[in-house]
Amino acid sequence: MSSTDAPIVKAEEVEKYFGSNHCLRKVSLEVQRGEVVCVIGPSGSGKTTFLRCINHLERIDGGRIEVNGHLIGYRTKDDGTLCEDSERNIARQRTEIGFVFQRFNLWPHKTALENIIEAPIRVRKVAGAEAVAQGEALLARVGLAEKRDAYPGRLSGGQQQRVAIARALAMRPALMLFDEPTSALDPEMIGEVLEVMQELAKEGMTMVVVSHEMGFAREAADRIVMMDDGVVVEEAPPAEFFSSPREPRTQQFLSKIL
Amino acid sequence: MHALVAALDWHLLKERIFNPNHAFAQALIRTVVIAVLAQLFGVLLGLASALFQMSRWRVLRIISYFYVLVVRGTPLIVQIFFVYYGANLLLGFDLFPRAVNFGVISIDGVVVAGTVALAVNEGAFMSEIIRAGIGAIDRGQMEAAKSVGMSYGLAMRRIVLPQAARVIVPPLGNEFNGMIKNTSLLAFIGVYEIFLDAEQGYSVTFKPVEYFLAVSFWYLVLTTIWGLVQVQIERKLGASDRAEDEGWMQRFLGITAHAHQR
């Protein structure tokens, strides 16, 4: 374990290509423990790709990412070069990192509770009764105690996303990543999901949120990161970011969405 | 018309259907056991082949590709002959001796050869079905499993394959329906199953119509029973979306309506 004042996420000059498309260009970012960082920017700016790199859902082509002091996805060989880490180690690292997907990705053949307790039981080897108790508590926390035995197909989008957040929290992660968690939702369901996220932020969870929800960014974020064309354009606390953006590209982007 | 009806030996037909002799009963059991085992091993072979095909190792993908190409591209009857006689002719020894011992039970070598041939053939078809089934599952399902720390194997077993099974079972039902009937080809290497039983009966009595009508009836019984079993399996797999349930009769008829594709 690293000391508590070390950054929980430390990304240095991350590079990512999709074929000839240079998607991330030397992206660096540090996130402190307990911090809530919102990543915004036009679509295609690489913000989702960057988020996916943090738990190695995408393989990075250059630079390095550390979470909790551990290099993500790669290990250092004896000669100092990097090679991709074993599947086991990558899987273990991911248990520390919760990920919430734009399209929820709940497992449709499992009930809400089963979705939540699957990984604690199978991966963490938590005893069944204990996992169920914890799962029920998490469902209550996201306001869905009564949906315990409902299959995802019977839940609204907002409810599904809340179950998905509970599923990620069940692994007791040190860090939560949100990939546009409200973009696939009907407008009237966005509020219930943001509420859960705001609650989480208040409780001190470290969060990196890719989102277009400027209201959430303004209220819950400690820092806003603006990305465009694969680079971090600007980062600042929300008050400063929204009132006096420095970069022309940020100004241009904000004028379009506010 | 009248002449045909008069020529039918109704008594023999009735006997063959409602009161089959001991030899037939044994042949029937042999037919069922061979079909079930060949299908079971075919599914396992198909699963292995499908996973090979999705592997990041090129060698495995190539092995799977040629297995499917060759087996799907040649006649089953040729494969059966090849498996039974081929080893002897090519390698100089009998791959399947007269009797193969599995612990306490001893099985005719020809039955083992026939089962192996059917399983190898079935594996190639199942490979494609399973590959398509897995491919039909959204990539996000695997990603969600990985994001909570599951390994590829665990995610396959717990998340992807159970969902793929719902896509795989209907065509698998067709496959097994075909398998039941394909066991009849083993008559040509001398496996005493119900088709060979019928053929031998007819060659003694010269009453082909009665024997082949009766054996057709028995194939129909087997495939009908399987159709009912399949409905139950599909109902069980579809537990998470009960509202779309059409009622078993409708589904059963729906299935039998396209069960003869093979």
Short mmCIF file of C-alpha atoms in Angstrom, two decimals:
data_model
loop_
_atom_site.label_atom_id
_atom_site.label_comp_id
_atom_site.label_asym_id
_atom_site.label_seq_id
_atom_site.Cartn_x
_atom_site.Cartn_y
_atom_site.Cartn_z
CA MET A 1 0.00 0.00 0.00
CA SER A 2 1.25 3.45 -0.83
CA SER A 3 0.97 6.30 1.62
CA THR A 4 -2.33 8.12 1.69
CA ASP A 5 -1.08 11.38 0.25
CA ALA A 6 0.24 9.73 -2.93
CA PRO A 7 -2.09 10.17 -5.89
CA ILE A 8 -4.44 7.23 -6.43
CA VAL A 9 -4.30 7.61 -10.20
CA LYS A 10 -1.08 8.66 -11.83
CA ALA A 11 -1.13 8.69 -15.63
CA GLU A 12 2.01 9.82 -17.42
CA GLU A 13 2.14 10.69 -21.11
CA VAL A 14 -0.34 7.98 -22.11
CA GLU A 15 -0.44 7.17 -25.82
CA LYS A 16 -3.14 5.20 -27.60
CA TYR A 17 -3.64 4.41 -31.25
CA PHE A 18 -6.58 2.77 -32.96
CA GLY A 19 -4.94 1.77 -36.22
CA SER A 20 -3.64 4.99 -37.68
CA ASN A 21 -5.90 7.09 -35.45
CA HIS A 22 -3.77 8.70 -32.75
CA CYS A 23 -6.41 8.74 -30.07
CA LEU A 24 -4.48 9.79 -26.95
CA ARG A 25 -1.42 12.04 -27.22
CA LYS A 26 0.71 12.15 -24.09
CA VAL A 27 -2.20 12.42 -21.68
CA SER A 28 -1.09 12.97 -18.09
CA LEU A 29 -3.40 13.17 -15.11
CA GLU A 30 -3.15 12.76 -11.36
CA VAL A 31 -6.12 12.10 -9.12
CA GLN A 32 -5.79 12.43 -5.36
CA ARG A 33 -7.53 10.17 -2.86
CA GLY A 34 -11.09 11.36 -2.26
CA GLU A 35 -11.04 13.67 -5.25
CA VAL A 36 -13.85 13.87 -7.81
CA VAL A 37 -12.57 14.65 -11.29
CA CYS A 38 -14.91 15.33 -14.21
CA VAL A 39 -13.54 14.82 -17.69
CA ILE A 40 -15.40 16.75 -20.35
CA GLY A 41 -14.86 17.47 -24.01
CA PRO A 42 -16.38 16.99 -27.44
CA SER A 43 -17.10 13.43 -28.62
CA GLY A 44 -14.07 11.81 -30.17
CA SER A 45 -11.76 13.73 -27.86
CA GLY A 46 -10.47 10.51 -26.28
CA LYS A 47 -12.00 10.94 -22.82
CA THR A 48 -13.80 7.58 -22.81
CA THR A 49 -10.73 5.84 -24.23
CA PHE A 50 -8.58 7.37 -21.52
CA LEU A 51 -11.00 6.20 -18.83
CA ARG A 52 -10.99 2.68 -20.25
CA CYS A 53 -7.19 2.68 -20.21
CA ILE A 54 -7.20 3.29 -16.45
CA ASN A 55 -8.50 -0.24 -15.79
CA HIS A 56 -6.85 -1.73 -18.87
CA LEU A 57 -10.03 -2.32 -20.86
CA GLU A 58 -7.88 -0.69 -23.53
CA ARG A 59 -4.18 -1.45 -23.84
CA ILE A 60 -2.02 1.66 -23.86
CA ASP A 61 0.68 2.06 -26.49
CA GLY A 62 2.96 4.44 -24.59
CA GLY A 63 3.45 6.13 -21.23
CA ARG A 64 2.33 4.52 -17.99
CA ILE A 65 -0.64 4.44 -15.63
CA GLU A 66 -0.42 3.69 -11.95
CA VAL A 67 -3.38 3.09 -9.66
CA ASN A 68 -2.74 2.87 -5.94
CA GLY A 69 0.97 2.70 -6.68
CA HIS A 70 0.66 -0.32 -8.99
CA LEU A 71 1.47 -0.14 -12.67
CA ILE A 72 -1.70 -0.98 -14.63
CA GLY A 73 -1.70 -3.67 -17.32
CA TYR A 74 2.06 -3.95 -17.58
CA ARG A 75 4.93 -5.19 -15.53
CA THR A 76 8.58 -4.19 -15.61
CA LYS A 77 10.87 -6.89 -16.95
CA ASP A 78 14.36 -7.45 -15.55
CA ASP A 79 15.90 -5.39 -18.33
CA GLY A 80 13.70 -2.42 -17.42
CA THR A 81 11.34 -2.65 -20.39
CA LEU A 82 7.59 -3.14 -20.00
CA CYS A 83 5.51 -6.11 -21.09
CA GLU A 84 1.82 -6.84 -20.67
CA ASP A 85 1.01 -8.25 -17.26
CA SER A 86 -0.50 -11.68 -16.63
CA GLU A 87 -4.26 -12.00 -16.87
CA ARG A 88 -4.38 -12.81 -13.17
CA ASN A 89 -2.59 -9.65 -12.12
CA ILE A 90 -4.68 -7.49 -14.42
CA ALA A 91 -7.84 -9.05 -12.98
CA ARG A 92 -6.62 -8.45 -9.44
CA GLN A 93 -5.88 -4.80 -10.20
CA ARG A 94 -9.36 -4.35 -11.61
CA THR A 95 -10.94 -5.43 -8.33
CA GLU A 96 -9.66 -2.12 -6.90
CA ILE A 97 -11.30 -0.11 -9.68
CA GLY A 98 -15.05 0.13 -10.11
CA PHE A 99 -16.27 0.86 -13.64
CA VAL A 100 -19.72 2.12 -14.59
CA PHE A 101 -20.59 1.83 -18.27
CA GLN A 102 -22.64 4.13 -20.44
CA ARG A 103 -24.90 1.22 -21.39
CA PHE A 104 -24.97 -0.32 -17.86
CA ASN A 105 -23.91 -3.79 -19.09
CA LEU A 106 -25.87 -5.55 -16.39
CA TRP A 107 -25.98 -9.32 -16.86
CA PRO A 108 -29.51 -9.98 -18.10
CA HIS A 109 -29.65 -13.60 -16.91
CA LYS A 110 -29.08 -12.57 -13.31
CA THR A 111 -31.35 -10.66 -10.93
CA ALA A 112 -30.36 -7.29 -9.51
CA LEU A 113 -29.01 -8.94 -6.37
CA GLU A 114 -27.24 -11.70 -8.31
CA ASN A 115 -25.55 -9.06 -10.46
CA ILE A 116 -24.19 -7.45 -7.32
CA ILE A 117 -23.05 -10.55 -5.42
CA GLU A 118 -21.54 -12.44 -8.38
CA ALA A 119 -18.05 -10.95 -8.22
CA PRO A 120 -17.77 -10.79 -4.40
CA ILE A 121 -18.59 -14.51 -4.25
CA ARG A 122 -16.66 -15.72 -7.31
CA VAL A 123 -13.68 -13.37 -7.21
CA ARG A 124 -13.33 -12.22 -3.61
CA LYS A 125 -14.60 -15.59 -2.25
CA VAL A 126 -16.95 -13.84 0.19
CA ALA A 127 -19.34 -16.27 1.90
CA GLY A 128 -22.81 -16.40 0.34
CA ALA A 129 -24.82 -15.06 3.28
CA GLU A 130 -22.38 -12.24 3.87
CA ALA A 131 -22.39 -11.28 0.18
CA VAL A 132 -26.19 -11.28 0.13
CA ALA A 133 -26.37 -9.07 3.22
CA GLN A 134 -23.87 -6.68 1.68
CA GLY A 135 -25.70 -6.78 -1.66
CA GLU A 136 -29.02 -5.95 -0.02
CA ALA A 137 -27.41 -3.06 1.83
CA LEU A 138 -26.01 -1.74 -1.46
CA LEU A 139 -29.40 -2.05 -3.15
CA ALA A 140 -30.94 -0.08 -0.29
CA ARG A 141 -28.21 2.51 -0.65
CA VAL A 142 -29.08 3.12 -4.31
CA GLY A 143 -32.78 3.12 -3.38
CA LEU A 144 -33.70 -0.20 -4.99
CA ALA A 145 -34.19 -2.56 -2.05
CA GLU A 146 -37.53 -3.72 -3.45
CA LYS A 147 -35.98 -4.66 -6.82
CA ARG A 148 -33.79 -7.33 -5.26
CA ASP A 149 -35.16 -10.18 -7.38
CA ALA A 150 -35.98 -8.25 -10.54
CA TYR A 151 -34.14 -9.09 -13.75
CA PRO A 152 -32.51 -6.15 -15.56
CA GLY A 153 -35.05 -6.44 -18.38
CA ARG A 154 -37.75 -5.41 -15.88
CA LEU A 155 -35.90 -2.31 -14.69
CA SER A 156 -35.88 1.19 -16.14
CA GLY A 157 -32.63 2.60 -17.46
CA GLY A 158 -32.10 4.68 -14.35
CA GLN A 159 -32.72 1.70 -12.11
CA GLN A 160 -30.35 -0.45 -14.18
CA GLN A 161 -27.60 2.13 -13.89
CA ARG A 162 -28.09 2.33 -10.14
CA VAL A 163 -27.79 -1.46 -9.88
CA ALA A 164 -24.65 -1.22 -12.03
CA ILE A 165 -23.18 1.31 -9.60
CA ALA A 166 -24.03 -1.02 -6.70
CA ARG A 167 -22.38 -3.91 -8.57
CA ALA A 168 -19.17 -1.91 -8.92
CA LEU A 169 -19.28 -0.81 -5.27
CA ALA A 170 -19.70 -4.42 -4.10
CA MET A 171 -16.02 -5.05 -4.78
CA ARG A 172 -15.20 -2.20 -2.36
CA PRO A 173 -13.06 -0.39 -4.93
CA ALA A 174 -10.65 2.38 -4.02
CA LEU A 175 -11.56 4.24 -7.19
CA MET A 176 -14.72 4.53 -9.27
CA LEU A 177 -14.69 5.29 -12.99
CA PHE A 178 -17.88 6.48 -14.69
CA ASP A 179 -18.11 6.43 -18.47
CA GLU A 180 -20.91 8.82 -19.44
CA PRO A 181 -23.22 7.17 -16.91
CA THR A 182 -26.29 9.20 -17.85
CA SER A 183 -25.88 9.50 -21.63
CA ALA A 184 -28.06 6.47 -22.42
CA LEU A 185 -30.85 7.53 -20.08
CA ASP A 186 -34.17 9.22 -20.67
CA PRO A 187 -34.03 12.78 -19.28
CA GLU A 188 -36.37 12.06 -16.36
CA MET A 189 -34.05 9.29 -15.09
CA ILE A 190 -30.82 11.24 -15.14
CA GLY A 191 -31.54 12.85 -11.77
CA GLU A 192 -31.82 9.62 -9.78
CA VAL A 193 -28.45 8.38 -11.05
CA LEU A 194 -26.69 11.70 -10.45
CA GLU A 195 -28.13 11.74 -6.93
CA VAL A 196 -26.51 8.40 -6.16
CA MET A 197 -23.22 9.64 -7.60
CA GLN A 198 -23.41 12.86 -5.59
CA GLU A 199 -24.03 10.84 -2.43
CA LEU A 200 -20.97 8.76 -3.26
CA ALA A 201 -18.86 11.85 -3.80
CA LYS A 202 -19.95 13.23 -0.44
CA GLU A 203 -18.92 10.01 1.28
CA GLY A 204 -15.40 10.60 0.03
CA MET A 205 -15.20 8.11 -2.86
CA THR A 206 -12.48 8.87 -5.39
CA MET A 207 -14.21 9.29 -8.73
CA VAL A 208 -13.28 9.99 -12.32
CA VAL A 209 -16.39 10.86 -14.27
CA VAL A 210 -16.63 11.30 -18.02
CA SER A 211 -19.84 13.23 -18.45
CA HIS A 212 -21.76 15.89 -20.27
CA GLU A 213 -23.69 16.74 -17.10
CA MET A 214 -22.38 20.23 -16.40
CA GLY A 215 -24.66 20.57 -13.38
CA PHE A 216 -23.05 17.57 -11.76
CA ALA A 217 -19.59 18.76 -12.74
CA ARG A 218 -20.21 22.15 -11.19
CA GLU A 219 -21.66 20.81 -7.96
CA ALA A 220 -19.81 17.58 -7.21
CA ALA A 221 -16.45 17.86 -8.93
CA ASP A 222 -13.29 19.10 -7.29
CA ARG A 223 -11.63 19.53 -10.63
CA ILE A 224 -12.67 19.68 -14.27
CA VAL A 225 -10.45 18.28 -17.00
CA MET A 226 -11.10 19.38 -20.54
CA MET A 227 -9.94 17.05 -23.32
CA ASP A 228 -9.93 17.65 -27.04
CA ASP A 229 -8.35 15.74 -29.90
CA GLY A 230 -6.51 13.36 -27.59
CA VAL A 231 -4.87 15.92 -25.33
CA VAL A 232 -5.72 17.51 -21.98
CA VAL A 233 -6.46 21.11 -22.92
CA GLU A 234 -7.07 22.57 -19.51
CA GLU A 235 -7.81 21.59 -15.93
CA ALA A 236 -9.17 23.75 -13.14
CA PRO A 237 -11.59 23.73 -10.20
CA PRO A 238 -15.18 24.07 -11.44
CA ALA A 239 -15.76 27.66 -10.29
CA GLU A 240 -12.70 28.85 -12.12
CA PHE A 241 -13.20 26.54 -15.07
CA PHE A 242 -16.73 27.69 -15.83
CA SER A 243 -16.31 31.39 -15.02
CA SER A 244 -12.94 32.09 -16.58
CA PRO A 245 -11.68 29.35 -18.89
CA ARG A 246 -8.20 30.15 -20.16
CA GLU A 247 -7.95 28.18 -23.38
CA PRO A 248 -9.81 29.26 -26.53
CA ARG A 249 -10.84 25.65 -27.22
CA THR A 250 -12.43 25.42 -23.77
CA GLN A 251 -14.21 28.71 -24.27
CA GLN A 252 -15.49 27.54 -27.60
CA PHE A 253 -16.70 24.21 -26.17
CA LEU A 254 -18.40 25.84 -23.18
CA SER A 255 -20.15 28.40 -25.35
CA LYS A 256 -21.73 25.55 -27.31
CA ILE A 257 -23.03 23.53 -24.37
CA LEU A 258 -23.95 26.12 -21.72
CA MET B 1 -54.76 -48.40 -54.20
CA HIS B 2 -56.74 -51.39 -53.07
CA ALA B 3 -53.98 -53.73 -54.08
CA LEU B 4 -51.40 -51.79 -52.05
CA VAL B 5 -53.48 -51.80 -48.89
CA ALA B 6 -54.15 -55.48 -49.25
CA ALA B 7 -50.45 -56.15 -49.72
CA LEU B 8 -49.53 -54.51 -46.42
CA ASP B 9 -48.95 -57.01 -43.66
CA TRP B 10 -50.86 -55.15 -40.96
CA HIS B 11 -50.12 -57.72 -38.38
CA LEU B 12 -46.37 -57.45 -38.92
CA LEU B 13 -46.52 -53.64 -38.89
CA LYS B 14 -48.47 -53.65 -35.63
CA GLU B 15 -46.04 -56.11 -34.09
CA ARG B 16 -43.03 -54.01 -35.12
CA ILE B 17 -44.58 -50.89 -33.60
CA PHE B 18 -46.41 -52.07 -30.50
CA ASN B 19 -44.66 -55.30 -29.66
CA PRO B 20 -41.03 -55.12 -30.80
CA ASN B 21 -38.78 -58.06 -30.04
CA HIS B 22 -35.78 -58.11 -27.75
CA ALA B 23 -33.24 -57.52 -30.52
CA PHE B 24 -35.09 -54.37 -31.56
CA ALA B 25 -35.32 -53.08 -27.98
CA GLN B 26 -31.56 -53.45 -27.65
CA ALA B 27 -31.01 -51.73 -30.99
CA LEU B 28 -33.27 -48.88 -29.85
CA ILE B 29 -31.29 -48.40 -26.65
CA ARG B 30 -28.05 -48.52 -28.65
CA THR B 31 -29.40 -45.86 -31.02
CA VAL B 32 -30.32 -43.54 -28.16
CA VAL B 33 -27.06 -44.04 -26.25
CA ILE B 34 -24.94 -43.46 -29.35
CA ALA B 35 -26.90 -40.33 -30.30
CA VAL B 36 -26.69 -38.84 -26.79
CA LEU B 37 -22.98 -39.59 -26.34
CA ALA B 38 -22.05 -38.42 -29.83
CA GLN B 39 -23.99 -35.19 -29.31
CA LEU B 40 -22.43 -34.64 -25.89
CA PHE B 41 -18.90 -35.09 -27.18
CA GLY B 42 -19.81 -33.11 -30.28
CA VAL B 43 -20.84 -30.15 -28.13
CA LEU B 44 -17.60 -30.37 -26.12
CA LEU B 45 -15.53 -30.60 -29.31
CA GLY B 46 -17.51 -27.72 -30.77
CA LEU B 47 -16.97 -25.60 -27.67
CA ALA B 48 -13.23 -26.27 -27.77
CA SER B 49 -13.12 -25.50 -31.48
CA ALA B 50 -15.15 -22.29 -31.04
CA LEU B 51 -12.83 -21.10 -28.25
CA PHE B 52 -9.83 -22.01 -30.42
CA GLN B 53 -11.29 -19.91 -33.19
CA MET B 54 -11.55 -16.88 -30.89
CA SER B 55 -8.11 -17.43 -29.40
CA ARG B 56 -5.37 -14.88 -29.83
CA TRP B 57 -3.00 -17.71 -30.76
CA ARG B 58 -2.87 -18.18 -34.51
CA VAL B 59 -2.03 -21.89 -34.36
CA LEU B 60 -5.26 -22.67 -32.51
CA ARG B 61 -7.29 -20.59 -34.94
CA ILE B 62 -5.75 -22.44 -37.89
CA ILE B 63 -6.39 -25.86 -36.33
CA SER B 64 -10.03 -24.95 -35.73
CA TYR B 65 -10.42 -23.50 -39.21
CA PHE B 66 -9.21 -26.65 -40.97
CA TYR B 67 -11.17 -28.95 -38.68
CA VAL B 68 -14.39 -27.17 -39.52
CA LEU B 69 -13.50 -26.84 -43.22
CA VAL B 70 -12.69 -30.52 -43.75
CA VAL B 71 -15.41 -32.04 -41.59
CA ARG B 72 -18.21 -29.83 -42.89
CA GLY B 73 -16.99 -30.24 -46.43
CA THR B 74 -16.99 -34.03 -46.67
CA PRO B 75 -19.87 -36.53 -46.42
CA LEU B 76 -20.63 -38.01 -43.02
CA ILE B 77 -20.76 -41.53 -44.43
CA VAL B 78 -17.21 -41.13 -45.77
CA GLN B 79 -16.06 -39.91 -42.36
CA ILE B 80 -17.65 -42.91 -40.69
CA PHE B 81 -15.88 -45.32 -43.04
CA PHE B 82 -12.66 -43.39 -42.63
CA VAL B 83 -12.73 -43.49 -38.85
CA TYR B 84 -13.61 -47.18 -38.72
CA TYR B 85 -11.40 -48.57 -41.49
CA GLY B 86 -8.92 -45.74 -42.03
CA ALA B 87 -6.67 -46.36 -39.05
CA ASN B 88 -6.23 -49.98 -39.99
CA LEU B 89 -5.41 -49.23 -43.60
CA LEU B 90 -3.20 -46.19 -42.94
CA LEU B 91 -1.51 -47.07 -39.69
CA GLY B 92 -1.60 -50.84 -39.89
CA PHE B 93 -3.45 -51.41 -36.63
CA ASP B 94 -7.02 -51.43 -35.48
CA LEU B 95 -7.88 -48.19 -33.72
CA PHE B 96 -11.12 -49.83 -32.66
CA PRO B 97 -10.68 -53.51 -31.79
CA ARG B 98 -13.64 -55.85 -31.52
CA ALA B 99 -14.26 -54.86 -27.93
CA VAL B 100 -13.18 -51.74 -26.08
CA ASN B 101 -13.02 -51.99 -22.30
CA PHE B 102 -14.05 -49.09 -20.10
CA GLY B 103 -13.45 -50.45 -16.64
CA VAL B 104 -16.25 -52.90 -15.96
CA ILE B 105 -18.14 -52.38 -19.21
CA SER B 106 -17.01 -53.61 -22.57
CA ILE B 107 -18.34 -52.04 -25.75
CA ASP B 108 -18.11 -53.20 -29.35
CA GLY B 109 -15.26 -51.46 -31.11
CA VAL B 110 -17.52 -50.62 -34.01
CA VAL B 111 -19.94 -48.81 -31.70
CA VAL B 112 -17.09 -46.74 -30.30
CA ALA B 113 -15.84 -45.98 -33.82
CA GLY B 114 -19.31 -44.96 -34.94
CA THR B 115 -19.82 -42.73 -31.89
CA VAL B 116 -16.43 -41.09 -32.41
CA ALA B 117 -17.17 -40.45 -36.09
CA LEU B 118 -20.54 -38.89 -35.31
CA ALA B 119 -19.04 -36.79 -32.50
CA VAL B 120 -16.19 -35.51 -34.66
CA ASN B 121 -18.65 -34.62 -37.40
CA GLU B 122 -21.03 -32.95 -34.95
CA GLY B 123 -18.22 -30.95 -33.35
CA ALA B 124 -17.60 -29.05 -36.57
CA PHE B 125 -21.23 -27.99 -36.86
CA MET B 126 -21.47 -27.16 -33.14
CA SER B 127 -18.28 -25.11 -33.44
CA GLU B 128 -20.00 -22.72 -35.82
CA ILE B 129 -23.19 -22.64 -33.77
CA ILE B 130 -21.35 -21.94 -30.52
CA ARG B 131 -19.11 -19.34 -32.15
CA ALA B 132 -22.15 -17.54 -33.49
CA GLY B 133 -23.85 -17.85 -30.09
CA ILE B 134 -20.94 -16.29 -28.26
CA GLY B 135 -20.62 -13.66 -30.97
CA ALA B 136 -24.24 -12.67 -30.42
CA ILE B 137 -23.51 -11.61 -26.85
CA ASP B 138 -22.71 -7.93 -26.48
CA ARG B 139 -19.02 -7.19 -25.87
CA GLY B 140 -20.05 -5.09 -22.88
CA GLN B 141 -21.04 -8.25 -21.00
CA MET B 142 -17.47 -9.51 -21.02
CA GLU B 143 -16.14 -6.04 -20.24
CA ALA B 144 -18.44 -5.69 -17.24
CA ALA B 145 -17.23 -9.08 -15.98
CA LYS B 146 -13.60 -8.08 -16.43
CA SER B 147 -14.19 -4.74 -14.75
CA VAL B 148 -15.13 -6.49 -11.49
CA GLY B 149 -12.00 -8.61 -11.62
CA MET B 150 -13.18 -11.79 -13.33
CA SER B 151 -10.70 -13.76 -15.42
CA TYR B 152 -11.53 -14.60 -19.05
CA GLY B 153 -12.40 -18.19 -18.12
CA LEU B 154 -14.64 -17.24 -15.21
CA ALA B 155 -16.39 -14.56 -17.25
CA MET B 156 -16.97 -17.05 -20.08
CA ARG B 157 -18.38 -19.66 -17.73
CA ARG B 158 -20.54 -17.43 -15.56
CA ILE B 159 -21.54 -14.56 -17.83
CA VAL B 160 -21.10 -15.18 -21.55
CA LEU B 161 -21.81 -18.90 -22.05
CA PRO B 162 -25.05 -18.98 -20.01
CA GLN B 163 -26.38 -16.19 -22.22
CA ALA B 164 -24.99 -17.74 -25.38
CA ALA B 165 -26.72 -20.99 -24.39
CA ARG B 166 -30.08 -19.36 -25.06
CA VAL B 167 -28.98 -18.59 -28.59
CA ILE B 168 -27.31 -21.98 -29.00
CA VAL B 169 -30.05 -24.30 -27.74
CA PRO B 170 -32.57 -23.92 -30.59
CA PRO B 171 -30.06 -24.82 -33.34
CA LEU B 172 -28.58 -27.44 -31.01
CA GLY B 173 -32.04 -28.96 -30.87
CA ASN B 174 -32.00 -29.25 -34.65
CA GLU B 175 -28.56 -30.80 -34.48
CA PHE B 176 -29.63 -33.48 -32.03
CA ASN B 177 -32.73 -34.17 -34.07
CA GLY B 178 -30.41 -34.75 -37.02
CA MET B 179 -28.06 -36.80 -34.88
CA ILE B 180 -30.82 -39.24 -33.92
CA LYS B 181 -31.46 -39.92 -37.59
CA ASN B 182 -27.79 -39.90 -38.59
CA THR B 183 -27.11 -42.86 -36.30
CA SER B 184 -28.77 -44.89 -39.06
CA LEU B 185 -25.65 -44.40 -41.20
CA LEU B 186 -23.73 -46.52 -38.71
CA ALA B 187 -25.61 -49.51 -40.11
CA PHE B 188 -23.15 -49.40 -42.98
CA ILE B 189 -20.21 -50.28 -40.73
CA GLY B 190 -22.28 -52.88 -38.91
CA VAL B 191 -23.50 -51.15 -35.77
CA TYR B 192 -26.66 -52.98 -34.78
CA GLU B 193 -28.98 -50.03 -34.31
CA ILE B 194 -32.65 -49.78 -35.32
CA PHE B 195 -32.06 -49.17 -39.02
CA LEU B 196 -29.83 -52.24 -39.35
CA ASP B 197 -32.42 -54.17 -37.37
CA ALA B 198 -35.07 -53.12 -39.89
CA GLU B 199 -32.85 -53.92 -42.84
CA GLN B 200 -32.09 -57.39 -41.57
CA GLY B 201 -35.75 -58.05 -40.86
CA TYR B 202 -36.69 -57.01 -44.37
CA SER B 203 -33.94 -59.04 -46.01
CA VAL B 204 -35.35 -62.16 -44.38
CA THR B 205 -39.04 -61.46 -44.96
CA PHE B 206 -38.91 -59.33 -48.14
CA LYS B 207 -41.39 -56.97 -46.54
CA PRO B 208 -39.53 -53.65 -46.73
CA VAL B 209 -42.55 -51.39 -46.38
CA GLU B 210 -43.60 -52.80 -43.03
CA TYR B 211 -40.09 -52.74 -41.57
CA PHE B 212 -39.20 -49.27 -42.83
CA LEU B 213 -42.58 -47.80 -41.86
CA ALA B 214 -42.16 -49.21 -38.37
CA VAL B 215 -38.60 -47.97 -37.99
CA SER B 216 -39.67 -44.54 -39.25
CA PHE B 217 -42.30 -44.53 -36.56
CA TRP B 218 -39.64 -45.18 -33.94
CA TYR B 219 -37.39 -42.40 -35.24
CA LEU B 220 -40.43 -40.13 -35.06
CA VAL B 221 -41.03 -41.17 -31.45
CA LEU B 222 -37.44 -40.35 -30.53
CA THR B 223 -37.41 -36.96 -32.26
CA THR B 224 -40.80 -36.07 -30.78
CA ILE B 225 -39.64 -36.88 -27.26
CA TRP B 226 -36.57 -34.76 -27.89
CA GLY B 227 -38.75 -31.90 -29.12
CA LEU B 228 -40.61 -31.93 -25.80
CA VAL B 229 -37.37 -32.04 -23.81
CA GLN B 230 -36.02 -29.14 -25.83
CA VAL B 231 -39.04 -26.99 -25.01
CA GLN B 232 -38.41 -27.58 -21.31
CA ILE B 233 -34.74 -26.65 -21.66
CA GLU B 234 -35.59 -23.47 -23.51
CA ARG B 235 -38.18 -22.54 -20.89
CA LYS B 236 -35.61 -22.97 -18.18
CA LEU B 237 -33.03 -20.89 -20.00
CA GLY B 238 -35.59 -18.19 -20.70
CA ALA B 239 -36.47 -17.73 -17.03
CA SER B 240 -35.28 -14.12 -17.04
CA ASP B 241 -37.82 -13.02 -19.64
CA ARG B 242 -40.91 -15.00 -18.81
CA ALA B 243 -43.22 -12.35 -20.20
CA GLU B 244 -42.25 -13.33 -23.72
CA ASP B 245 -43.32 -16.91 -23.07
CA GLU B 246 -45.60 -18.14 -25.83
CA GLY B 247 -46.90 -21.24 -24.11
CA TRP B 248 -45.33 -24.63 -24.62
CA MET B 249 -47.61 -25.92 -27.37
CA GLN B 250 -46.96 -22.97 -29.62
CA ARG B 251 -43.23 -23.15 -29.06
CA PHE B 252 -43.19 -26.88 -29.58
CA LEU B 253 -45.02 -26.55 -32.89
CA GLY B 254 -42.83 -23.62 -33.82
CA ILE B 255 -39.77 -25.75 -33.24
CA THR B 256 -40.95 -28.86 -35.01
CA ALA B 257 -41.97 -26.72 -37.97
CA HIS B 258 -38.32 -26.07 -38.79
CA ALA B 259 -36.76 -29.10 -37.21
CA HIS B 260 -36.01 -30.82 -40.51
CA GLN B 261 -33.58 -28.24 -41.86
CA ARG B 262 -30.64 -30.62 -41.71
#
